[in-house]
Coordinates of C-alpha atoms in Angstrom, one line a residue:
Chain A
M1 CA -24.0 -31.0 -9.7
A2 CA -21.4 -29.9 -12.1
T3 CA -22.7 -29.2 -15.6
R4 CA -20.8 -29.5 -18.7
D5 CA -21.4 -26.0 -18.6
S6 CA -20.4 -24.9 -14.9
L7 CA -17.8 -22.7 -14.7
I8 CA -17.7 -21.7 -10.6
Q9 CA -19.2 -24.3 -8.1
V10 CA -19.4 -22.9 -5.1
T11 CA -20.2 -25.7 -2.2
D12 CA -21.2 -24.4 1.7
L13 CA -18.8 -21.5 1.3
K14 CA -18.2 -19.5 5.3
K15 CA -16.5 -16.7 6.3
Y16 CA -17.0 -15.9 9.9
Y17 CA -14.5 -13.9 12.1
N18 CA -13.8 -13.9 15.8
K19 CA -14.2 -17.7 16.4
G20 CA -17.5 -17.7 14.2
T21 CA -19.8 -15.0 16.4
I22 CA -19.8 -13.2 12.6
K23 CA -21.0 -15.3 10.2
A24 CA -20.2 -12.8 7.0
L25 CA -21.1 -15.7 4.8
D26 CA -23.2 -19.0 6.5
G27 CA -23.0 -22.0 3.9
I28 CA -23.6 -21.0 0.3
T29 CA -24.1 -23.5 -2.7
V30 CA -24.2 -22.0 -6.1
D31 CA -23.3 -23.2 -9.7
I32 CA -22.2 -20.2 -11.8
N33 CA -22.0 -21.4 -15.6
R34 CA -21.0 -20.0 -18.9
D35 CA -22.8 -17.5 -20.1
D36 CA -24.6 -16.1 -16.9
V37 CA -25.9 -13.0 -16.2
M38 CA -25.8 -13.9 -12.0
V39 CA -27.4 -10.7 -9.9
V40 CA -26.9 -10.6 -6.3
I41 CA -29.3 -8.1 -4.3
G42 CA -29.5 -8.0 -1.0
P43 CA -29.8 -5.8 1.9
S44 CA -26.5 -4.1 3.2
G45 CA -24.5 -6.4 5.1
S46 CA -26.1 -9.1 3.4
G47 CA -22.8 -10.8 2.6
K48 CA -23.5 -9.4 -1.0
S49 CA -19.8 -8.8 -1.3
T50 CA -17.9 -11.1 0.8
F51 CA -19.1 -13.4 -1.5
L52 CA -18.2 -11.6 -4.9
R53 CA -14.6 -11.0 -3.0
S54 CA -14.5 -14.6 -2.2
L55 CA -15.0 -15.8 -5.9
N56 CA -11.0 -14.4 -6.6
L57 CA -9.4 -15.1 -2.7
L58 CA -9.4 -11.0 -1.8
E59 CA -11.2 -12.7 1.2
E60 CA -10.2 -15.6 2.2
P61 CA -12.8 -18.0 3.2
T62 CA -13.0 -20.0 6.7
G63 CA -15.3 -23.2 5.5
G64 CA -16.1 -24.7 1.9
S65 CA -15.1 -24.7 -1.5
I66 CA -14.6 -22.6 -4.5
V67 CA -14.1 -25.4 -8.1
F68 CA -12.7 -22.7 -10.4
D69 CA -12.0 -24.4 -13.9
G70 CA -12.3 -27.7 -12.0
V71 CA -9.8 -26.6 -9.2
D72 CA -10.8 -25.7 -5.6
I73 CA -8.9 -22.3 -5.3
T74 CA -9.6 -22.3 -1.1
K75 CA -6.8 -25.2 -0.8
K76 CA -3.2 -24.1 -0.3
K77 CA -2.2 -26.6 -2.0
V78 CA -4.0 -28.7 -5.0
K79 CA -2.9 -31.9 -6.8
N80 CA -0.8 -30.8 -10.8
A81 CA -1.4 -32.3 -13.5
E82 CA 1.4 -35.3 -12.6
G83 CA -0.9 -36.1 -9.9
K84 CA 1.4 -34.0 -7.1
L85 CA 0.6 -31.8 -4.5
V86 CA 1.9 -28.3 -5.8
K87 CA 1.4 -24.6 -3.5
L88 CA -2.2 -23.1 -5.4
D89 CA -1.1 -20.2 -7.8
I90 CA -3.9 -17.6 -7.0
D91 CA -2.0 -14.5 -9.6
M92 CA -2.7 -17.6 -12.0
H93 CA -6.6 -18.2 -11.7
R94 CA -7.0 -14.5 -10.6
Q95 CA -5.9 -13.5 -14.6
K96 CA -9.5 -15.4 -15.3
M97 CA -11.7 -13.3 -13.4
G98 CA -11.8 -9.4 -14.0
M99 CA -13.2 -7.8 -10.8
V100 CA -14.9 -4.9 -11.5
F101 CA -14.6 -2.4 -7.7
Q102 CA -17.2 0.3 -6.9
R103 CA -14.4 2.6 -6.1
F104 CA -13.3 2.4 -9.9
N105 CA -9.7 2.0 -8.2
L106 CA -8.0 3.0 -11.1
F107 CA -4.1 3.6 -10.6
P108 CA -3.9 6.7 -10.5
H109 CA -0.4 7.4 -11.0
M110 CA -0.6 5.7 -14.8
T111 CA -2.1 7.3 -17.9
I112 CA -5.4 5.4 -18.8
L113 CA -3.9 3.6 -21.7
D114 CA -0.6 2.3 -18.3
N115 CA -3.1 1.5 -17.0
M116 CA -5.0 -0.9 -19.6
T117 CA -1.9 -2.4 -20.4
L118 CA 0.2 -2.7 -17.1
A119 CA -1.9 -6.5 -16.3
P120 CA -1.2 -7.8 -19.8
M121 CA 2.6 -6.9 -20.4
Q122 CA 3.6 -7.7 -16.9
V123 CA 1.2 -10.9 -16.1
K124 CA 1.1 -11.9 -20.0
H125 CA 4.3 -11.3 -21.0
M126 CA 2.6 -9.3 -24.2
G127 CA 4.5 -7.0 -26.4
K128 CA 4.3 -3.4 -26.1
A129 CA 2.7 -2.9 -29.5
E130 CA -0.1 -5.6 -28.8
A131 CA -1.2 -4.6 -25.1
E132 CA -1.4 -0.7 -26.4
E133 CA -3.1 -1.9 -30.0
K134 CA -5.4 -3.9 -27.6
A135 CA -5.9 -1.6 -25.1
L136 CA -7.2 1.1 -27.7
A137 CA -9.5 -1.6 -29.4
L138 CA -11.2 -1.1 -26.3
L139 CA -11.5 1.7 -25.5
D140 CA -13.2 2.2 -28.8
R141 CA -15.2 0.0 -27.5
V142 CA -17.0 2.4 -25.0
G143 CA -15.8 5.7 -26.1
L144 CA -13.0 6.7 -24.6
K145 CA -10.2 5.7 -27.3
D146 CA -9.6 9.3 -27.2
R147 CA -9.1 9.2 -23.4
A148 CA -6.3 7.6 -23.7
D149 CA -3.0 9.7 -22.7
A150 CA -5.5 11.3 -19.5
Y151 CA -4.6 10.9 -16.7
P152 CA -8.1 9.0 -14.4
I153 CA -8.5 11.7 -11.8
Q154 CA -9.4 14.0 -15.7
L155 CA -12.4 11.6 -16.7
S156 CA -15.3 11.8 -14.3
G157 CA -16.7 8.7 -12.6
G158 CA -18.6 6.8 -15.1
Q159 CA -15.9 6.9 -17.7
Q160 CA -13.8 6.1 -15.5
Q161 CA -15.8 2.6 -14.6
R162 CA -16.1 2.1 -18.0
V163 CA -12.0 2.6 -18.1
A164 CA -12.2 -0.2 -15.1
I165 CA -14.9 -2.4 -16.7
V166 CA -12.2 -2.7 -20.0
R167 CA -9.0 -3.0 -17.8
A168 CA -10.1 -6.0 -16.5
L169 CA -11.5 -7.1 -19.8
A170 CA -7.9 -7.0 -21.2
M171 CA -6.7 -9.8 -19.5
E172 CA -9.5 -11.8 -21.8
P173 CA -10.6 -12.9 -18.5
E174 CA -13.5 -16.2 -18.0
V175 CA -15.7 -14.1 -15.6
M176 CA -16.0 -10.8 -14.7
L177 CA -17.3 -9.4 -11.2
F178 CA -18.6 -6.4 -10.8
D179 CA -18.8 -5.0 -7.0
E180 CA -21.2 -2.9 -6.5
P181 CA -19.6 -0.7 -9.5
T182 CA -22.4 2.2 -9.9
S183 CA -22.7 2.8 -6.3
A184 CA -20.0 5.4 -5.9
L185 CA -21.8 7.2 -9.4
D186 CA -23.3 10.4 -9.8
P187 CA -26.6 9.7 -11.1
E188 CA -26.5 10.6 -14.6
M189 CA -23.3 8.7 -14.9
V190 CA -25.0 5.4 -13.8
G191 CA -26.7 4.6 -17.3
E192 CA -23.3 4.9 -19.5
V193 CA -21.8 2.1 -17.0
L194 CA -24.8 0.3 -16.9
D195 CA -24.9 0.1 -21.1
V196 CA -21.8 -1.5 -21.3
M197 CA -22.6 -4.1 -18.5
K198 CA -25.2 -5.0 -20.6
Q199 CA -23.2 -4.7 -23.9
L200 CA -20.8 -6.8 -22.6
A201 CA -23.9 -9.5 -21.0
H202 CA -25.5 -9.3 -24.7
E203 CA -21.8 -10.9 -25.3
G204 CA -22.0 -14.0 -23.4
M205 CA -19.6 -13.0 -20.7
T206 CA -20.1 -14.6 -17.8
M207 CA -20.7 -11.9 -15.4
V208 CA -21.7 -12.1 -11.3
V209 CA -23.2 -8.3 -10.0
V210 CA -23.9 -7.1 -7.0
T211 CA -26.0 -4.5 -7.8
H212 CA -28.8 -2.3 -6.5
E213 CA -29.7 -1.9 -9.6
M214 CA -33.1 -3.8 -9.6
G215 CA -33.8 -3.0 -13.3
F216 CA -30.6 -4.0 -14.5
A217 CA -31.3 -7.1 -12.1
R218 CA -35.0 -7.6 -13.9
E219 CA -33.2 -6.3 -18.4
V220 CA -30.4 -8.6 -18.3
G221 CA -29.6 -10.7 -15.7
S222 CA -30.0 -14.4 -16.1
R223 CA -30.4 -15.3 -13.0
V224 CA -31.1 -13.7 -9.8
L225 CA -29.3 -14.9 -5.9
F226 CA -30.9 -12.8 -3.0
M227 CA -28.9 -13.0 0.6
A228 CA -29.5 -12.0 3.2
D229 CA -27.5 -12.1 6.5
G230 CA -25.0 -14.7 5.2
K231 CA -27.1 -16.9 3.4
L232 CA -28.8 -17.4 0.0
L233 CA -32.2 -17.1 0.8
E234 CA -33.3 -17.1 -2.5
Q235 CA -32.9 -17.4 -6.7
G236 CA -34.6 -17.5 -9.6
T237 CA -34.8 -16.0 -12.4
P238 CA -35.6 -12.6 -13.0
E239 CA -39.6 -13.1 -13.5
E240 CA -39.6 -15.7 -10.3
I241 CA -37.4 -13.3 -7.9
F242 CA -39.6 -10.2 -9.2
N243 CA -43.3 -10.9 -9.8
D244 CA -43.4 -13.9 -7.5
P245 CA -40.9 -14.3 -4.1
K246 CA -41.2 -16.2 -2.0
H247 CA -39.4 -15.8 1.1
P248 CA -40.8 -13.3 3.3
R249 CA -37.1 -11.3 3.8
L250 CA -37.5 -10.7 -0.4
Q251 CA -40.2 -9.5 -0.3
D252 CA -40.1 -7.3 2.2
F253 CA -36.7 -6.0 1.0
L254 CA -38.8 -5.7 -2.6
S255 CA -40.8 -3.8 -1.1
K256 CA -38.5 -1.6 0.1
V257 CA -35.7 -0.8 -3.0
L258 CA -38.8 -1.5 -5.8
Chain B
M1 CA 22.2 41.2 27.8
H2 CA 24.3 44.1 26.7
V3 CA 25.1 43.0 23.0
S4 CA 27.5 45.5 20.8
A5 CA 28.7 45.3 17.5
A6 CA 32.1 45.2 19.5
G7 CA 31.4 41.6 20.5
F8 CA 30.6 40.6 17.7
Q9 CA 34.0 41.5 15.8
K10 CA 35.3 39.4 19.1
V11 CA 33.6 36.6 17.5
F12 CA 34.0 36.9 14.1
Q13 CA 37.7 36.3 15.2
Y14 CA 36.4 33.0 15.7
A15 CA 35.1 32.7 12.2
D16 CA 37.9 29.7 10.8
M17 CA 36.1 27.4 14.1
F18 CA 32.4 28.5 12.6
K19 CA 33.7 27.6 9.5
E20 CA 34.7 24.1 9.5
G21 CA 31.9 23.5 12.7
M22 CA 29.6 24.6 10.2
L23 CA 31.1 21.9 7.6
C24 CA 31.5 19.9 10.1
T25 CA 27.9 19.8 11.0
V26 CA 27.0 19.2 7.2
Y27 CA 28.9 16.1 7.0
L28 CA 27.7 15.0 10.1
S29 CA 24.0 15.5 8.8
F30 CA 24.4 14.0 5.9
F31 CA 26.8 10.5 6.4
T32 CA 23.7 10.6 9.6
V33 CA 20.6 10.7 6.5
L34 CA 22.5 8.6 3.8
L35 CA 23.6 5.7 6.6
G36 CA 20.2 6.2 7.9
F37 CA 18.2 5.5 5.2
L38 CA 20.1 2.6 4.3
L39 CA 19.3 1.2 7.4
A40 CA 15.6 2.1 7.0
L41 CA 15.0 0.4 3.9
V42 CA 16.6 -2.5 5.7
L43 CA 14.1 -2.0 8.8
T44 CA 11.0 -1.3 5.9
G45 CA 12.2 -4.5 4.4
M46 CA 12.4 -6.5 7.7
R47 CA 9.1 -5.4 8.5
M48 CA 7.4 -6.1 4.8
S49 CA 8.8 -9.3 4.9
D50 CA 6.2 -12.6 4.8
I51 CA 8.2 -15.2 6.7
R52 CA 5.8 -16.5 8.6
P53 CA 7.1 -20.2 10.2
F54 CA 3.8 -21.0 11.4
R55 CA 2.1 -20.2 8.8
A56 CA 0.3 -23.5 8.4
L57 CA -1.4 -22.9 11.8
G58 CA -3.6 -20.3 10.5
L59 CA -5.2 -23.3 8.8
D60 CA -8.0 -25.6 9.8
K61 CA -7.7 -29.8 9.3
D62 CA -9.4 -29.4 5.8
G63 CA -6.6 -26.1 4.8
H64 CA -9.1 -23.6 5.1
L65 CA -7.9 -20.5 7.2
R66 CA -9.1 -20.4 10.6
D67 CA -11.8 -18.2 12.0
G68 CA -10.0 -17.1 15.0
G69 CA -8.2 -17.8 18.5
F70 CA -4.7 -17.9 19.4
L71 CA -3.7 -20.1 16.1
L72 CA -4.5 -18.0 13.7
A73 CA -2.4 -14.5 15.7
L74 CA 0.9 -17.0 15.9
S75 CA 0.2 -18.1 12.3
K76 CA 0.7 -14.6 11.1
F77 CA 3.8 -14.3 13.4
N78 CA 6.4 -12.4 11.7
P79 CA 9.5 -12.7 13.4
I80 CA 11.9 -10.8 11.8
G81 CA 9.3 -8.7 11.3
F82 CA 9.1 -8.1 15.4
V83 CA 12.6 -7.8 15.7
A84 CA 13.2 -4.9 13.5
T85 CA 9.6 -3.2 15.1
A86 CA 10.8 -4.2 19.1
Y87 CA 14.2 -2.1 17.3
V88 CA 12.5 0.8 15.8
E89 CA 10.4 0.8 19.4
V90 CA 13.5 0.8 21.2
I91 CA 15.0 3.8 20.0
R92 CA 11.3 6.0 19.9
A93 CA 10.9 5.7 23.2
T94 CA 14.5 6.4 24.3
P95 CA 16.2 9.7 24.7
M96 CA 18.7 10.5 21.3
L97 CA 21.0 11.4 24.2
V98 CA 21.6 7.9 26.0
Q99 CA 22.2 6.5 22.8
L100 CA 25.0 8.6 21.8
F101 CA 26.7 7.9 25.4
I102 CA 25.7 4.2 24.5
V103 CA 27.5 3.6 21.2
Y104 CA 30.4 6.1 21.8
Q105 CA 30.9 5.4 25.3
V106 CA 30.2 1.1 25.4
V107 CA 30.8 0.5 22.2
F108 CA 34.0 2.8 20.6
N109 CA 35.4 2.6 23.7
K110 CA 39.0 1.7 23.6
H111 CA 38.4 -1.9 24.9
V112 CA 35.9 -3.3 22.3
I113 CA 36.2 -0.9 19.1
D114 CA 39.3 1.1 19.2
L115 CA 39.2 3.9 16.4
P116 CA 42.8 5.0 15.8
S117 CA 43.2 9.0 16.5
V118 CA 42.8 10.2 13.0
T119 CA 41.6 12.9 11.2
V120 CA 39.5 12.8 8.0
L121 CA 38.1 15.1 5.4
G122 CA 40.4 17.2 6.2
F123 CA 40.1 18.3 10.2
L124 CA 37.7 15.5 11.4
K125 CA 38.2 13.3 14.2
L126 CA 37.3 10.1 13.2
N127 CA 37.0 8.4 17.1
R128 CA 34.3 11.4 17.7
F129 CA 32.8 12.1 14.5
L130 CA 32.1 8.2 13.6
P131 CA 30.8 7.1 16.7
G132 CA 28.6 10.3 16.3
V133 CA 27.3 8.9 12.4
I134 CA 26.6 6.6 13.7
A135 CA 24.7 7.1 16.9
L136 CA 22.3 9.5 15.0
A137 CA 21.9 7.0 11.6
L138 CA 20.7 4.2 14.7
N139 CA 18.2 6.7 15.4
S140 CA 17.4 8.3 12.5
G141 CA 17.1 5.3 10.1
A142 CA 14.2 4.0 12.8
Y143 CA 12.6 7.0 12.4
V144 CA 12.9 6.9 8.5
S145 CA 11.8 4.2 8.6
E146 CA 8.6 4.5 10.1
I147 CA 8.4 7.4 7.5
I148 CA 8.4 4.8 4.4
R149 CA 5.5 2.3 6.3
A150 CA 3.3 5.2 7.0
G151 CA 3.8 6.4 3.1
I152 CA 3.1 2.9 2.2
Q153 CA -0.1 2.6 4.1
S154 CA -1.1 6.0 2.9
V155 CA -1.4 4.2 -0.2
D156 CA -5.3 3.5 -1.0
G157 CA -5.9 -0.8 0.0
G158 CA -8.3 -1.0 -3.2
Q159 CA -5.2 -0.5 -5.8
T160 CA -3.8 -3.6 -4.2
E161 CA -6.9 -5.2 -4.9
A162 CA -7.2 -4.0 -7.9
A163 CA -3.2 -4.9 -8.6
R164 CA -4.1 -8.3 -7.5
S165 CA -7.5 -9.3 -9.2
L166 CA -5.7 -8.6 -12.1
G167 CA -3.1 -11.1 -11.7
L168 CA -0.2 -8.8 -10.6
T169 CA 2.3 -10.8 -7.8
Q170 CA 2.4 -9.6 -4.6
G171 CA 6.0 -7.9 -5.8
Q172 CA 4.6 -6.8 -8.8
N173 CA 1.8 -4.6 -6.6
M174 CA 4.2 -3.6 -5.1
R175 CA 6.6 -2.0 -7.5
F176 CA 4.6 -1.6 -9.8
I177 CA 1.6 0.0 -7.8
V178 CA 2.1 1.5 -4.4
L179 CA 5.7 2.2 -3.8
P180 CA 5.5 4.5 -7.5
Q181 CA 2.3 6.2 -5.4
A182 CA 4.2 5.9 -1.4
V183 CA 7.5 7.8 -2.9
K184 CA 5.2 10.7 -3.1
N185 CA 4.6 10.6 0.1
I186 CA 7.5 9.5 1.5
L187 CA 9.7 12.1 -0.3
P188 CA 9.0 14.9 1.4
A189 CA 8.8 13.4 5.3
I190 CA 13.0 12.1 4.4
G191 CA 13.7 16.1 3.7
N192 CA 12.2 16.9 6.8
E193 CA 13.9 14.6 8.3
F194 CA 17.4 16.2 7.5
V195 CA 16.3 19.7 8.7
T196 CA 15.6 17.6 11.9
I197 CA 19.1 16.4 11.5
I198 CA 21.1 19.1 10.9
K199 CA 19.2 20.6 14.1
E200 CA 19.6 17.3 16.3
S201 CA 23.4 16.4 15.4
A202 CA 24.1 19.4 17.6
I203 CA 23.7 16.9 20.7
T204 CA 27.3 14.9 19.1
Y205 CA 29.2 18.3 20.9
T206 CA 28.9 16.6 24.1
I207 CA 31.3 13.5 22.9
G208 CA 33.4 15.9 21.5
V209 CA 32.8 15.7 17.5
Q210 CA 33.7 19.1 16.8
D211 CA 30.9 20.9 14.8
L212 CA 29.2 24.1 15.2
M213 CA 28.5 23.9 19.2
A214 CA 32.2 23.4 19.5
A215 CA 32.3 26.6 17.8
V216 CA 30.5 28.0 20.0
K217 CA 32.3 27.0 23.0
A218 CA 35.3 27.7 21.8
A219 CA 34.7 31.4 21.0
Q220 CA 32.9 31.6 24.4
A221 CA 35.8 30.5 26.5
G222 CA 38.3 32.8 24.5
T223 CA 36.1 36.1 24.9
F224 CA 34.1 35.9 27.6
L225 CA 30.6 36.6 26.0
V226 CA 28.4 34.7 26.3
L227 CA 25.3 35.1 24.5
E228 CA 27.3 36.3 20.9
P229 CA 28.8 33.2 19.5
L230 CA 25.1 31.9 20.6
L231 CA 23.0 34.2 18.3
V232 CA 25.7 33.4 15.2
V233 CA 25.5 30.0 15.8
A234 CA 21.5 30.4 15.8
V235 CA 22.0 32.2 12.3
L236 CA 24.8 29.4 10.3
Y237 CA 22.0 27.0 12.0
F238 CA 19.2 29.2 10.5
C239 CA 20.8 29.3 7.2
L240 CA 21.8 25.7 6.9
T241 CA 17.8 24.7 7.6
F242 CA 15.7 27.5 5.7
P243 CA 17.0 26.9 2.8
T244 CA 17.2 23.5 2.8
S245 CA 12.9 23.5 3.9
K246 CA 12.6 25.5 1.2
V247 CA 13.8 23.2 -1.5
I248 CA 12.3 20.0 0.2
A249 CA 8.7 22.6 -0.2
Y250 CA 9.8 22.9 -3.9
F251 CA 9.9 19.3 -4.9
E252 CA 6.8 18.9 -2.6
R253 CA 5.2 21.4 -4.6
R254 CA 6.3 20.3 -8.2
M255 CA 5.9 16.4 -7.3
S256 CA 1.8 17.7 -6.0
R257 CA 1.6 19.0 -9.7
G258 CA 2.4 15.9 -11.1
D259 CA 0.2 14.4 -8.9
K260 CA -3.5 13.6 -10.7
R261 CA -5.1 12.4 -7.9

């Protein structure tokens, strides 16, 4: 079960709607280790995004557990250090999980720099000077330091998504969750975003990536999960998944997307 | 009907009454918007509060959210929000005139709340003016509360998701992300509500508030002219509302220029 390097243990995760008639997630069990680049693939409606969004409780599961840093975050009450039952502080856990969305979700009324410094200043109570210095360094890494004073609308989709990635990184998360980060981009901008993600993976960031970019899954993924109908049907290394698919649904899916 | 310059000259003998009526209408509208906005803030606060006494019923014995059914619905029930929503719906579904008469004849009759017959702000009769303002504000508050709610709901849900996933609390999300964006939708609509109230305040004439409509009645009675006083008052209302809506439109444009979406 949980190894020393295990960061998130998902056990029998379920998300049912309408008294169980709709099963968005139907018993997902998976271990996410530190330094993993876990790529989740599958047809649309398979529950990939629901799975990812459950990891930081943007979706509240109806069953199962998600143990993150040793705490089951699906429980409303958890034992603290003294063994007393206290209310789970989900905001504290979310700080450690960066999330990147399909539609970027930058804050349109703030400059890029303010987008980057808001959470470090408000949540981590970092000083303005320090937060801005860190933000500028991160923006520099993705080649957007000179756009710090621009507003999101003034940036291209690819630039906005790169900002969204470093905005999440500014909180120094332990894991980054990517929800189809290139699906809303014009084709010529997909590469620049994938490059940033590759760089991140090479630096050893733990990542869970829901994507339709099979090239990325094959090249960067350390493990690939195949989901369909809310179930985890197959998992393995990219070689196993792409070169030797076992499940007929996976074979069928790959024949359509490759 | 015959309209003559001589007729208007007769009406102009009532200029002082029209002037006081116009000031009265302005005061009515101003205090109504002020009180109505405060009421709307309270109503919105009640509707957005997250006080759910049966919250625990939404969880099953393992502490997981239920996947449907009566208990899940009950766990989402917010009694304070329900009261506010019920108030808004009742106000929106009943005539302004009925609400005005209930306030004036039932609440402010001399057996319940007996207002002294005094004059405030120079010429306003308190025992007519105050019930008028309160009835208008009770009505306007419900509509403005709807405006605020719609403004908040118009902010993309992805904004909240992004804020919460960065670790911001729900309160911080509201303060830094949702409300600054909602205000751009809310302020112009509240400006339009101000214009609406200037016109709707005419209804308080029916309980004896000496507003523009009272000046019309006096001029009609004194001159035996029907149309001229009405034309004069229509022009005066227009002079109040048209510039107001132009000023609002100006600010609306200025705000959307700053809107970088």
